[in-house]
Tab-separated table of C-alpha atoms and ligand atoms in Angstrom:
chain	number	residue	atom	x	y	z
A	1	UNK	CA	122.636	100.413	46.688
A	2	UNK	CA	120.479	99.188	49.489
A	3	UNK	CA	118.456	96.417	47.586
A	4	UNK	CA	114.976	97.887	48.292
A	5	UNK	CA	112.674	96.847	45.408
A	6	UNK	CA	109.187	98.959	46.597
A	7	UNK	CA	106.311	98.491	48.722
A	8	UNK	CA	105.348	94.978	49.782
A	9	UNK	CA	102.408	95.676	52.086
A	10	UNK	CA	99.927	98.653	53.465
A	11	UNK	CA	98.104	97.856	56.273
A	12	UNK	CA	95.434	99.981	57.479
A	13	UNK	CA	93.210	100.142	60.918
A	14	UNK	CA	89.849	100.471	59.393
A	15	UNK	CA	86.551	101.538	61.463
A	16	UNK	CA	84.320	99.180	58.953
A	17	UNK	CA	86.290	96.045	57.998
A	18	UNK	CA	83.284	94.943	55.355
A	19	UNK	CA	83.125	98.495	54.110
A	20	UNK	CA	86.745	99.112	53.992
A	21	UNK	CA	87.043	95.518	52.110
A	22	UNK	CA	84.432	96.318	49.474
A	23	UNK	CA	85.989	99.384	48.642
A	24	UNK	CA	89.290	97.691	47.587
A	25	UNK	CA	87.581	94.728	45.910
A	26	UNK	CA	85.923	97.436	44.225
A	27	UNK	CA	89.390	99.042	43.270
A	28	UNK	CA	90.531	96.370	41.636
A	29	UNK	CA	92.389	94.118	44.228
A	30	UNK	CA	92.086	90.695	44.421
A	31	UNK	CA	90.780	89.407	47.921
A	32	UNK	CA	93.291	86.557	49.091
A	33	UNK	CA	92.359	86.967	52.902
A	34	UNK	CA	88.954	86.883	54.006
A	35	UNK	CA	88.528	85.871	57.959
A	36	UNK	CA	86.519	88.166	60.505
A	37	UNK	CA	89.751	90.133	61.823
A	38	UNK	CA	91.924	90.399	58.928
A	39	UNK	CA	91.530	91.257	55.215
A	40	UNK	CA	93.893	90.788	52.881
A	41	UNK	CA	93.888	92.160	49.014
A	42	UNK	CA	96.308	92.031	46.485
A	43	UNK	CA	97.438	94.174	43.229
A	44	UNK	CA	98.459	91.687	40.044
A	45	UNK	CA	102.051	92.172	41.254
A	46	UNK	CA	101.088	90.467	44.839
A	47	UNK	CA	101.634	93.526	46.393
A	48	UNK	CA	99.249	93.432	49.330
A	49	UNK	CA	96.782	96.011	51.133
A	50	UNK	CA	95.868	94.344	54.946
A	51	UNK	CA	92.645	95.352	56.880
A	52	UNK	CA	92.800	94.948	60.535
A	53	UNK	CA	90.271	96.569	62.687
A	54	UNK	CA	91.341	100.221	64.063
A	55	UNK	CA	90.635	98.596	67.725
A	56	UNK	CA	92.811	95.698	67.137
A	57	UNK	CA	96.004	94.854	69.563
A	58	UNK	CA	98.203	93.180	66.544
A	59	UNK	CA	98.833	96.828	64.972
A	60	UNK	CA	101.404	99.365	65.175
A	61	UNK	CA	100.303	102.293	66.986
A	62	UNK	CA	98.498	104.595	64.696
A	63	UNK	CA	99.920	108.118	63.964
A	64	UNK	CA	96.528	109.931	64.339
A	65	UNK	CA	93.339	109.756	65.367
A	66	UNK	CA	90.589	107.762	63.430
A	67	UNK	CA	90.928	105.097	60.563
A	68	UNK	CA	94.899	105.169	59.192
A	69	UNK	CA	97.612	103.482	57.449
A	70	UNK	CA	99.639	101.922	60.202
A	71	UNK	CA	102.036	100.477	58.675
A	72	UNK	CA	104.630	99.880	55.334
A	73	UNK	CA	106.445	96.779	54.494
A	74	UNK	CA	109.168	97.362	52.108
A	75	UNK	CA	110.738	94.882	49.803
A	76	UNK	CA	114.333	94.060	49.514
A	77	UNK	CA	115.916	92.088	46.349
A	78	UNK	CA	117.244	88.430	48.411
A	79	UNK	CA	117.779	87.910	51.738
A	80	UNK	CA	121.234	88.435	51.554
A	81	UNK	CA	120.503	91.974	50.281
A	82	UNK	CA	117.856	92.277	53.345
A	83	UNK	CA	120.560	90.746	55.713
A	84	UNK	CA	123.364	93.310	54.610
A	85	UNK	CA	120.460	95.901	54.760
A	86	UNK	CA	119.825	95.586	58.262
A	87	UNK	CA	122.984	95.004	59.286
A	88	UNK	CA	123.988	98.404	58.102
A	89	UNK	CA	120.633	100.592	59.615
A	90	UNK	CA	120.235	98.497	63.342
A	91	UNK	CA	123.705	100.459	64.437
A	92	UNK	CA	121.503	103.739	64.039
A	93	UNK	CA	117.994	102.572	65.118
A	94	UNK	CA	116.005	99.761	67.049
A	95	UNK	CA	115.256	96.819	64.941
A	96	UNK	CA	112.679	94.397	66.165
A	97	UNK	CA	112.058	91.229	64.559
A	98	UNK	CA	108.467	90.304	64.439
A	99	UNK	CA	106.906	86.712	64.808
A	100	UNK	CA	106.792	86.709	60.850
A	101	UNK	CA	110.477	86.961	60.249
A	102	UNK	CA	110.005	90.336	59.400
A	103	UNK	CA	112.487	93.282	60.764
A	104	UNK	CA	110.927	96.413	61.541
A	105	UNK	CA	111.657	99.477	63.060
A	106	UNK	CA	109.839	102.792	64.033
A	107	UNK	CA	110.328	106.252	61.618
A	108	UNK	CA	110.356	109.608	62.448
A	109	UNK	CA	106.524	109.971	62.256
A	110	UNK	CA	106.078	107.098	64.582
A	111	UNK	CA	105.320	104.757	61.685
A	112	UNK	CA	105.731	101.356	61.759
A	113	UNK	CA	107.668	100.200	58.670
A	114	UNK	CA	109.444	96.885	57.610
A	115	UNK	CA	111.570	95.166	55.202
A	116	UNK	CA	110.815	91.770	53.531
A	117	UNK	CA	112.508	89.623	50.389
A	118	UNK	CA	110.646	90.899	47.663
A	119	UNK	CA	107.190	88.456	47.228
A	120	UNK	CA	106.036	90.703	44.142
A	121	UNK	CA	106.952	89.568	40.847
A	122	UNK	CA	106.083	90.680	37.524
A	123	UNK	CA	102.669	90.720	35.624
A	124	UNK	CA	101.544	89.434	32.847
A	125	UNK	CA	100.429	92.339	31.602
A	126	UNK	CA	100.902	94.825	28.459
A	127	UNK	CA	99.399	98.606	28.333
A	128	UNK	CA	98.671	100.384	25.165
A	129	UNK	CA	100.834	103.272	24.370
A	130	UNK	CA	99.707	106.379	22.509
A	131	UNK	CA	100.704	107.488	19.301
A	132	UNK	CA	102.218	110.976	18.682
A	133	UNK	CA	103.283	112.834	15.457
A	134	UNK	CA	106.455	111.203	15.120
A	135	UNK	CA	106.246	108.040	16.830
A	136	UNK	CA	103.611	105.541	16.265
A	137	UNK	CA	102.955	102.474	18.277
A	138	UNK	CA	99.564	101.659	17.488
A	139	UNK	CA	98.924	100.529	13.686
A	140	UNK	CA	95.242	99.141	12.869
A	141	UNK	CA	95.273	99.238	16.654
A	142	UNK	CA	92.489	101.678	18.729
A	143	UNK	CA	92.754	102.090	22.255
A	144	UNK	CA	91.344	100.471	24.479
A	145	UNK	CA	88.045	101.180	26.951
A	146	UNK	CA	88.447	99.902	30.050
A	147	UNK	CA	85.242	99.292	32.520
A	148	UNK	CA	87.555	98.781	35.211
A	149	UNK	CA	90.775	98.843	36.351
A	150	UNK	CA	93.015	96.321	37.813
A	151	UNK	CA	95.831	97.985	40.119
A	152	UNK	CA	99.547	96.123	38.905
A	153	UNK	CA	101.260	97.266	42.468
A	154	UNK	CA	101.474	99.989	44.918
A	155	UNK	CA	103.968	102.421	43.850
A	156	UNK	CA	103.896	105.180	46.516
A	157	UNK	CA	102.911	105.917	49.980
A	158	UNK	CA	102.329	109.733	50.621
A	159	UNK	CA	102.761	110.842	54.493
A	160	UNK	CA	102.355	114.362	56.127
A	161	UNK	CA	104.747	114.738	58.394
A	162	UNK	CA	105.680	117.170	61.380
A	163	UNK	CA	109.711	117.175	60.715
A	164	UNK	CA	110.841	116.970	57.793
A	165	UNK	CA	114.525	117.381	58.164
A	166	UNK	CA	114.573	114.161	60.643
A	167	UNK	CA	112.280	112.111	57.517
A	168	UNK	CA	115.214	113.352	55.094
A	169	UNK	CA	118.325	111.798	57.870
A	170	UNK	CA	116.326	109.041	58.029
A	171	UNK	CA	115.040	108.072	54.639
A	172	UNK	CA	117.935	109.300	52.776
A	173	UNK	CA	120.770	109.227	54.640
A	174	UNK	CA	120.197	105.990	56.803
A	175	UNK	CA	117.818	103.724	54.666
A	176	UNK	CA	119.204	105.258	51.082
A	177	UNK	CA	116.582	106.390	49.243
A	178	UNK	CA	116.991	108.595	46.542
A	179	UNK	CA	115.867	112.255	46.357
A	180	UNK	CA	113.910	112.865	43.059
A	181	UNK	CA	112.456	116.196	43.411
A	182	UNK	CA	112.045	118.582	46.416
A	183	UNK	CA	109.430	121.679	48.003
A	184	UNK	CA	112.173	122.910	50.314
A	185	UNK	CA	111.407	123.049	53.642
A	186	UNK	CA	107.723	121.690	52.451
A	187	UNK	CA	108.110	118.281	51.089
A	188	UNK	CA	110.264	116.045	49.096
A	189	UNK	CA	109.698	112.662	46.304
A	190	UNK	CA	112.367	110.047	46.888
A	191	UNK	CA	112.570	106.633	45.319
A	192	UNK	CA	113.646	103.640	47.226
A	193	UNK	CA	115.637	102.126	43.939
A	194	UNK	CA	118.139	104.572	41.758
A	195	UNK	CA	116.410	103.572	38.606
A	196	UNK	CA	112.368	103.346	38.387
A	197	UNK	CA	109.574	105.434	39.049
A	198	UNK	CA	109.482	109.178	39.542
A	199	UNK	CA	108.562	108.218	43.279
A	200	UNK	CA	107.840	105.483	46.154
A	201	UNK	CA	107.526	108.051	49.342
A	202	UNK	CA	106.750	111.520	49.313
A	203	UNK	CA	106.695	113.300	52.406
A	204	UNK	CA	104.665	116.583	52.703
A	205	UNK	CA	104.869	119.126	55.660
A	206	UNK	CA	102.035	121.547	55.480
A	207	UNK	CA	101.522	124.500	58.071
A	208	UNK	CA	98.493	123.491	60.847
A	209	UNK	CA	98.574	120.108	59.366
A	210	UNK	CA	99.722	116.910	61.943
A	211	UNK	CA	100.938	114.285	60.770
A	212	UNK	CA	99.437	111.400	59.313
A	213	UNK	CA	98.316	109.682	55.855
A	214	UNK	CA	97.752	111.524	52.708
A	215	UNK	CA	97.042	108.832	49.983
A	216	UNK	CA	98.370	105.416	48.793
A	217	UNK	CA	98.813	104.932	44.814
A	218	UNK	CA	98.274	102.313	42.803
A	219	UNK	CA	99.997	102.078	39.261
A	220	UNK	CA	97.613	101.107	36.181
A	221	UNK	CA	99.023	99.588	33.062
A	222	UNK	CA	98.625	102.985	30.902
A	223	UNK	CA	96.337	105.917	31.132
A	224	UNK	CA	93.242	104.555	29.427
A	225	UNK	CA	92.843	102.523	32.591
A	226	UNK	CA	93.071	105.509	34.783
A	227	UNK	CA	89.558	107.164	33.135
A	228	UNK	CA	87.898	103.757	32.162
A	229	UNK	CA	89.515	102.120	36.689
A	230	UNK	CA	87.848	106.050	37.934
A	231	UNK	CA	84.820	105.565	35.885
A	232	UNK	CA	83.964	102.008	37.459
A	233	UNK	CA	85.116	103.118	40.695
A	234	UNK	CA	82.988	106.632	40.535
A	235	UNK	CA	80.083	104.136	39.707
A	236	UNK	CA	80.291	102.019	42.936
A	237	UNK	CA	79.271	105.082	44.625
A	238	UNK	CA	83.186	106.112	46.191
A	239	UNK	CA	83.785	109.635	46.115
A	240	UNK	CA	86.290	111.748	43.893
A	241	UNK	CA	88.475	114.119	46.119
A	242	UNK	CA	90.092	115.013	42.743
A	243	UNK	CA	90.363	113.559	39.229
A	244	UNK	CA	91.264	112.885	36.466
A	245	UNK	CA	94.019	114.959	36.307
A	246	UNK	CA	97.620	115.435	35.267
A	247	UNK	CA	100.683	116.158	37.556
A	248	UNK	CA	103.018	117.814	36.071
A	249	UNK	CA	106.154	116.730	38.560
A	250	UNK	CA	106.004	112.769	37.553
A	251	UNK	CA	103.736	114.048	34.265
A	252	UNK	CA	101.556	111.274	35.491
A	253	UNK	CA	97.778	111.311	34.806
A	254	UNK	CA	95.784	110.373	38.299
A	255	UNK	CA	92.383	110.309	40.280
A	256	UNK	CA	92.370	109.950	43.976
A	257	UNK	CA	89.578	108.987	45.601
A	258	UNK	CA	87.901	109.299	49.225
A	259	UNK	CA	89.293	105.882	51.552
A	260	UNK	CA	87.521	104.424	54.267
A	261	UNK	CA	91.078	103.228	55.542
A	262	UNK	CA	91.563	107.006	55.740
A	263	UNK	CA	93.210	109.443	53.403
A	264	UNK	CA	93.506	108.915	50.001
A	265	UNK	CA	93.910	106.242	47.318
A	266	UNK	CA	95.289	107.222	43.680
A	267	UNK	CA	94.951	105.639	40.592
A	268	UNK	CA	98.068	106.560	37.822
A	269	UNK	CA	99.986	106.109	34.818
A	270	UNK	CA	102.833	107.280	32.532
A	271	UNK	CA	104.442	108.251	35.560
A	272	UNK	CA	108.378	109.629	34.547
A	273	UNK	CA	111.280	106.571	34.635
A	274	UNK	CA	114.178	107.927	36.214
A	275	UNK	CA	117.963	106.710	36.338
A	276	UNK	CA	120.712	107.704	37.920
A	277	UNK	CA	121.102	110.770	35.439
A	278	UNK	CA	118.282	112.446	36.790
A	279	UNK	CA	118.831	115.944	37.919
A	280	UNK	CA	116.844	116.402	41.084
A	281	UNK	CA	114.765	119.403	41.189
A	282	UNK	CA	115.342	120.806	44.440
A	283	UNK	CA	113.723	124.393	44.364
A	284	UNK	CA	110.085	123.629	42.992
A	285	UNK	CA	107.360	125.829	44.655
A	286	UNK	CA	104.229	124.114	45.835
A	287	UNK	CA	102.069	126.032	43.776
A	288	UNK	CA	98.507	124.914	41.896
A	289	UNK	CA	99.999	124.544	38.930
A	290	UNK	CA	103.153	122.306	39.936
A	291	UNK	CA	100.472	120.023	41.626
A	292	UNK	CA	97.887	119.698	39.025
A	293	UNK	CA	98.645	121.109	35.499
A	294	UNK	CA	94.776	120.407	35.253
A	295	UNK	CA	92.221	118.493	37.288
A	296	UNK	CA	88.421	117.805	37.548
A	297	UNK	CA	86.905	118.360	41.247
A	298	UNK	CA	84.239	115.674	41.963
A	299	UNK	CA	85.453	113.319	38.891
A	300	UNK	CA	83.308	112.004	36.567
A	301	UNK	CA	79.817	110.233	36.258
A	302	UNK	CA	79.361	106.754	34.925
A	303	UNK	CA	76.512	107.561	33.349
A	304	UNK	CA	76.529	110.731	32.336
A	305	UNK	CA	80.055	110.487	31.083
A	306	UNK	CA	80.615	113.775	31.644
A	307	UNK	CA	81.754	116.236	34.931
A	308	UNK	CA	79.796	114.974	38.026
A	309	UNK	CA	78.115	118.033	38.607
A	310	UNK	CA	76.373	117.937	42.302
B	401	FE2	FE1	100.413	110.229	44.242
């Protein structure tokens, strides 16, 4: 066990710090951190996304060109957890201890990540589960319409990178996260707990592609949020890259959107809850129909309600 809890913090070099703001206020986040150099939102958790500008000399060096995430604070249970923690990876790689307290070191992508005692704590929050032929949760109880979501954390960072074996020795084998599911030789999900969600980093190498960010998701409390959050979001004018949909690896239903920040963001629930019983899949083929069992290009309209059709 190395007492990770999940992500803490995202911070992203943005080109447009108002634009890149109003696009997570318009997410769902709640904007804690408002001064002319640094943005800083939060999901109802107190996870937190930071803006900094892409020219600014207080970031980690970015991993590509343009707007990017630049770095990923990860949360450990107490500080004697985080102390043991470090302890156990600075005999394999270069620790630095920033002016924050915080302990970071560098992955194999270049990324800047980190490790904090956990500041997220539960929400006050309950989703509404759907009824099947057999089980029924909602009595004299419809489900809900959302008009907008509001993000509870961020559950998974998504990277391409260049070597994949060297991400596997270093996620798995030095910092201990947990394989869920695997592409061989093209990608792998790992949690950063033994019992929670399907997955907290999933690394993705694709032929021709350098590395850098592929999307950041944010968990909603169940999947009426996920149409009603997109819907909202689809009507502030961001763009759909893909969505709604349903995965079937994690079974989760999701819409990413277009980020300013660069890459992706992702909106999802009813992802799988895995324990330490789960079998990892380690031959799945990264076909259409393992990514998407079905998905919408372009997403919906607000007003039309129905396929945006451009
Ligand atoms: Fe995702």
């Amino acid at each position: 066990m190395n007492g990770l809890t999940g992500i803490e913090k995202v911070t992203y070099g943005v080109d447009d710090m108002s634009l890149s703001c109003k696009f997570f206020s318009d997410w769902g986040l709640n904007l804690v951190k408002d001064e002319a150099d640094i943005k800083v939102l939060e999901t109802l958790e107190k996870s937190q996304i930071i803006l900094r500008k892409t020219s600014d000399p207080q970031l980690p060096k970015a991993i590509e060109e343009g707007p990017t995430v630049r770095e990923v604070i990860w949360g450990v249970s107490n500080q004697e957890a985080l102390n043991a923690f470090v302890d156990k990876i600075s005999s394999t790689v270069d620790i630095t201890w920033g002016d924050d307290g915080i302990p970071r070191c560098i992955d194999p992508n270049g990324l800047s990540i980190g490790f904090q005692v956990t500041q997220c704590q539960k929400a006050d929050v309950k989703g509404t589960p759907s009824n099947t032929y057999d089980q029924i949760f909602r009595v004299d109880l419809p489900a809900p319409v959302y008009d907008r979501a509001r993000p509870l954390n961020i559950s998974h960072v998504v990277f391409f990178v260049e070597d994949l074996e060297a991400h596997e020795r270093f996620y798995i084998d030095l910092l201990g996260f947990n394989i869920t599911d695997a592409y061989p030789g093209r990608g792998f999900f790992s949690r950063c707990v033994e019992e929670g969600t399907h997955h907290n980093l999933f690394l993705l190498k694709v032929p021709n592609r350098k590395k850098g960010i592929n999307h950041v998701s944010f968990m909603l409390r169940d999947i009426y949020e996920v149409v009603g959050g997109g819907l909202h979001f689809s009507g502030c004018q961001w763009d759909t890259l893909v969505g709604p949909g349903r995965h079937p690896i994690s079974s989760a239903f999701f819409w990413y959107f277009q980020c300013p920040g660069g890459g992706q963001v992702e909106y999802y629930s009813d992802e799988d809850y895995l324990t330490r019983d789960w079998k990892p899949r380690l031959n799945l083929e990264p076909t259409p129909e393992n990514y998407a069992e079905w998905a919408i290009v372009g997403g919906l309209d607000l007003e039309t309600r129905r396929q945006k059709l451009t």
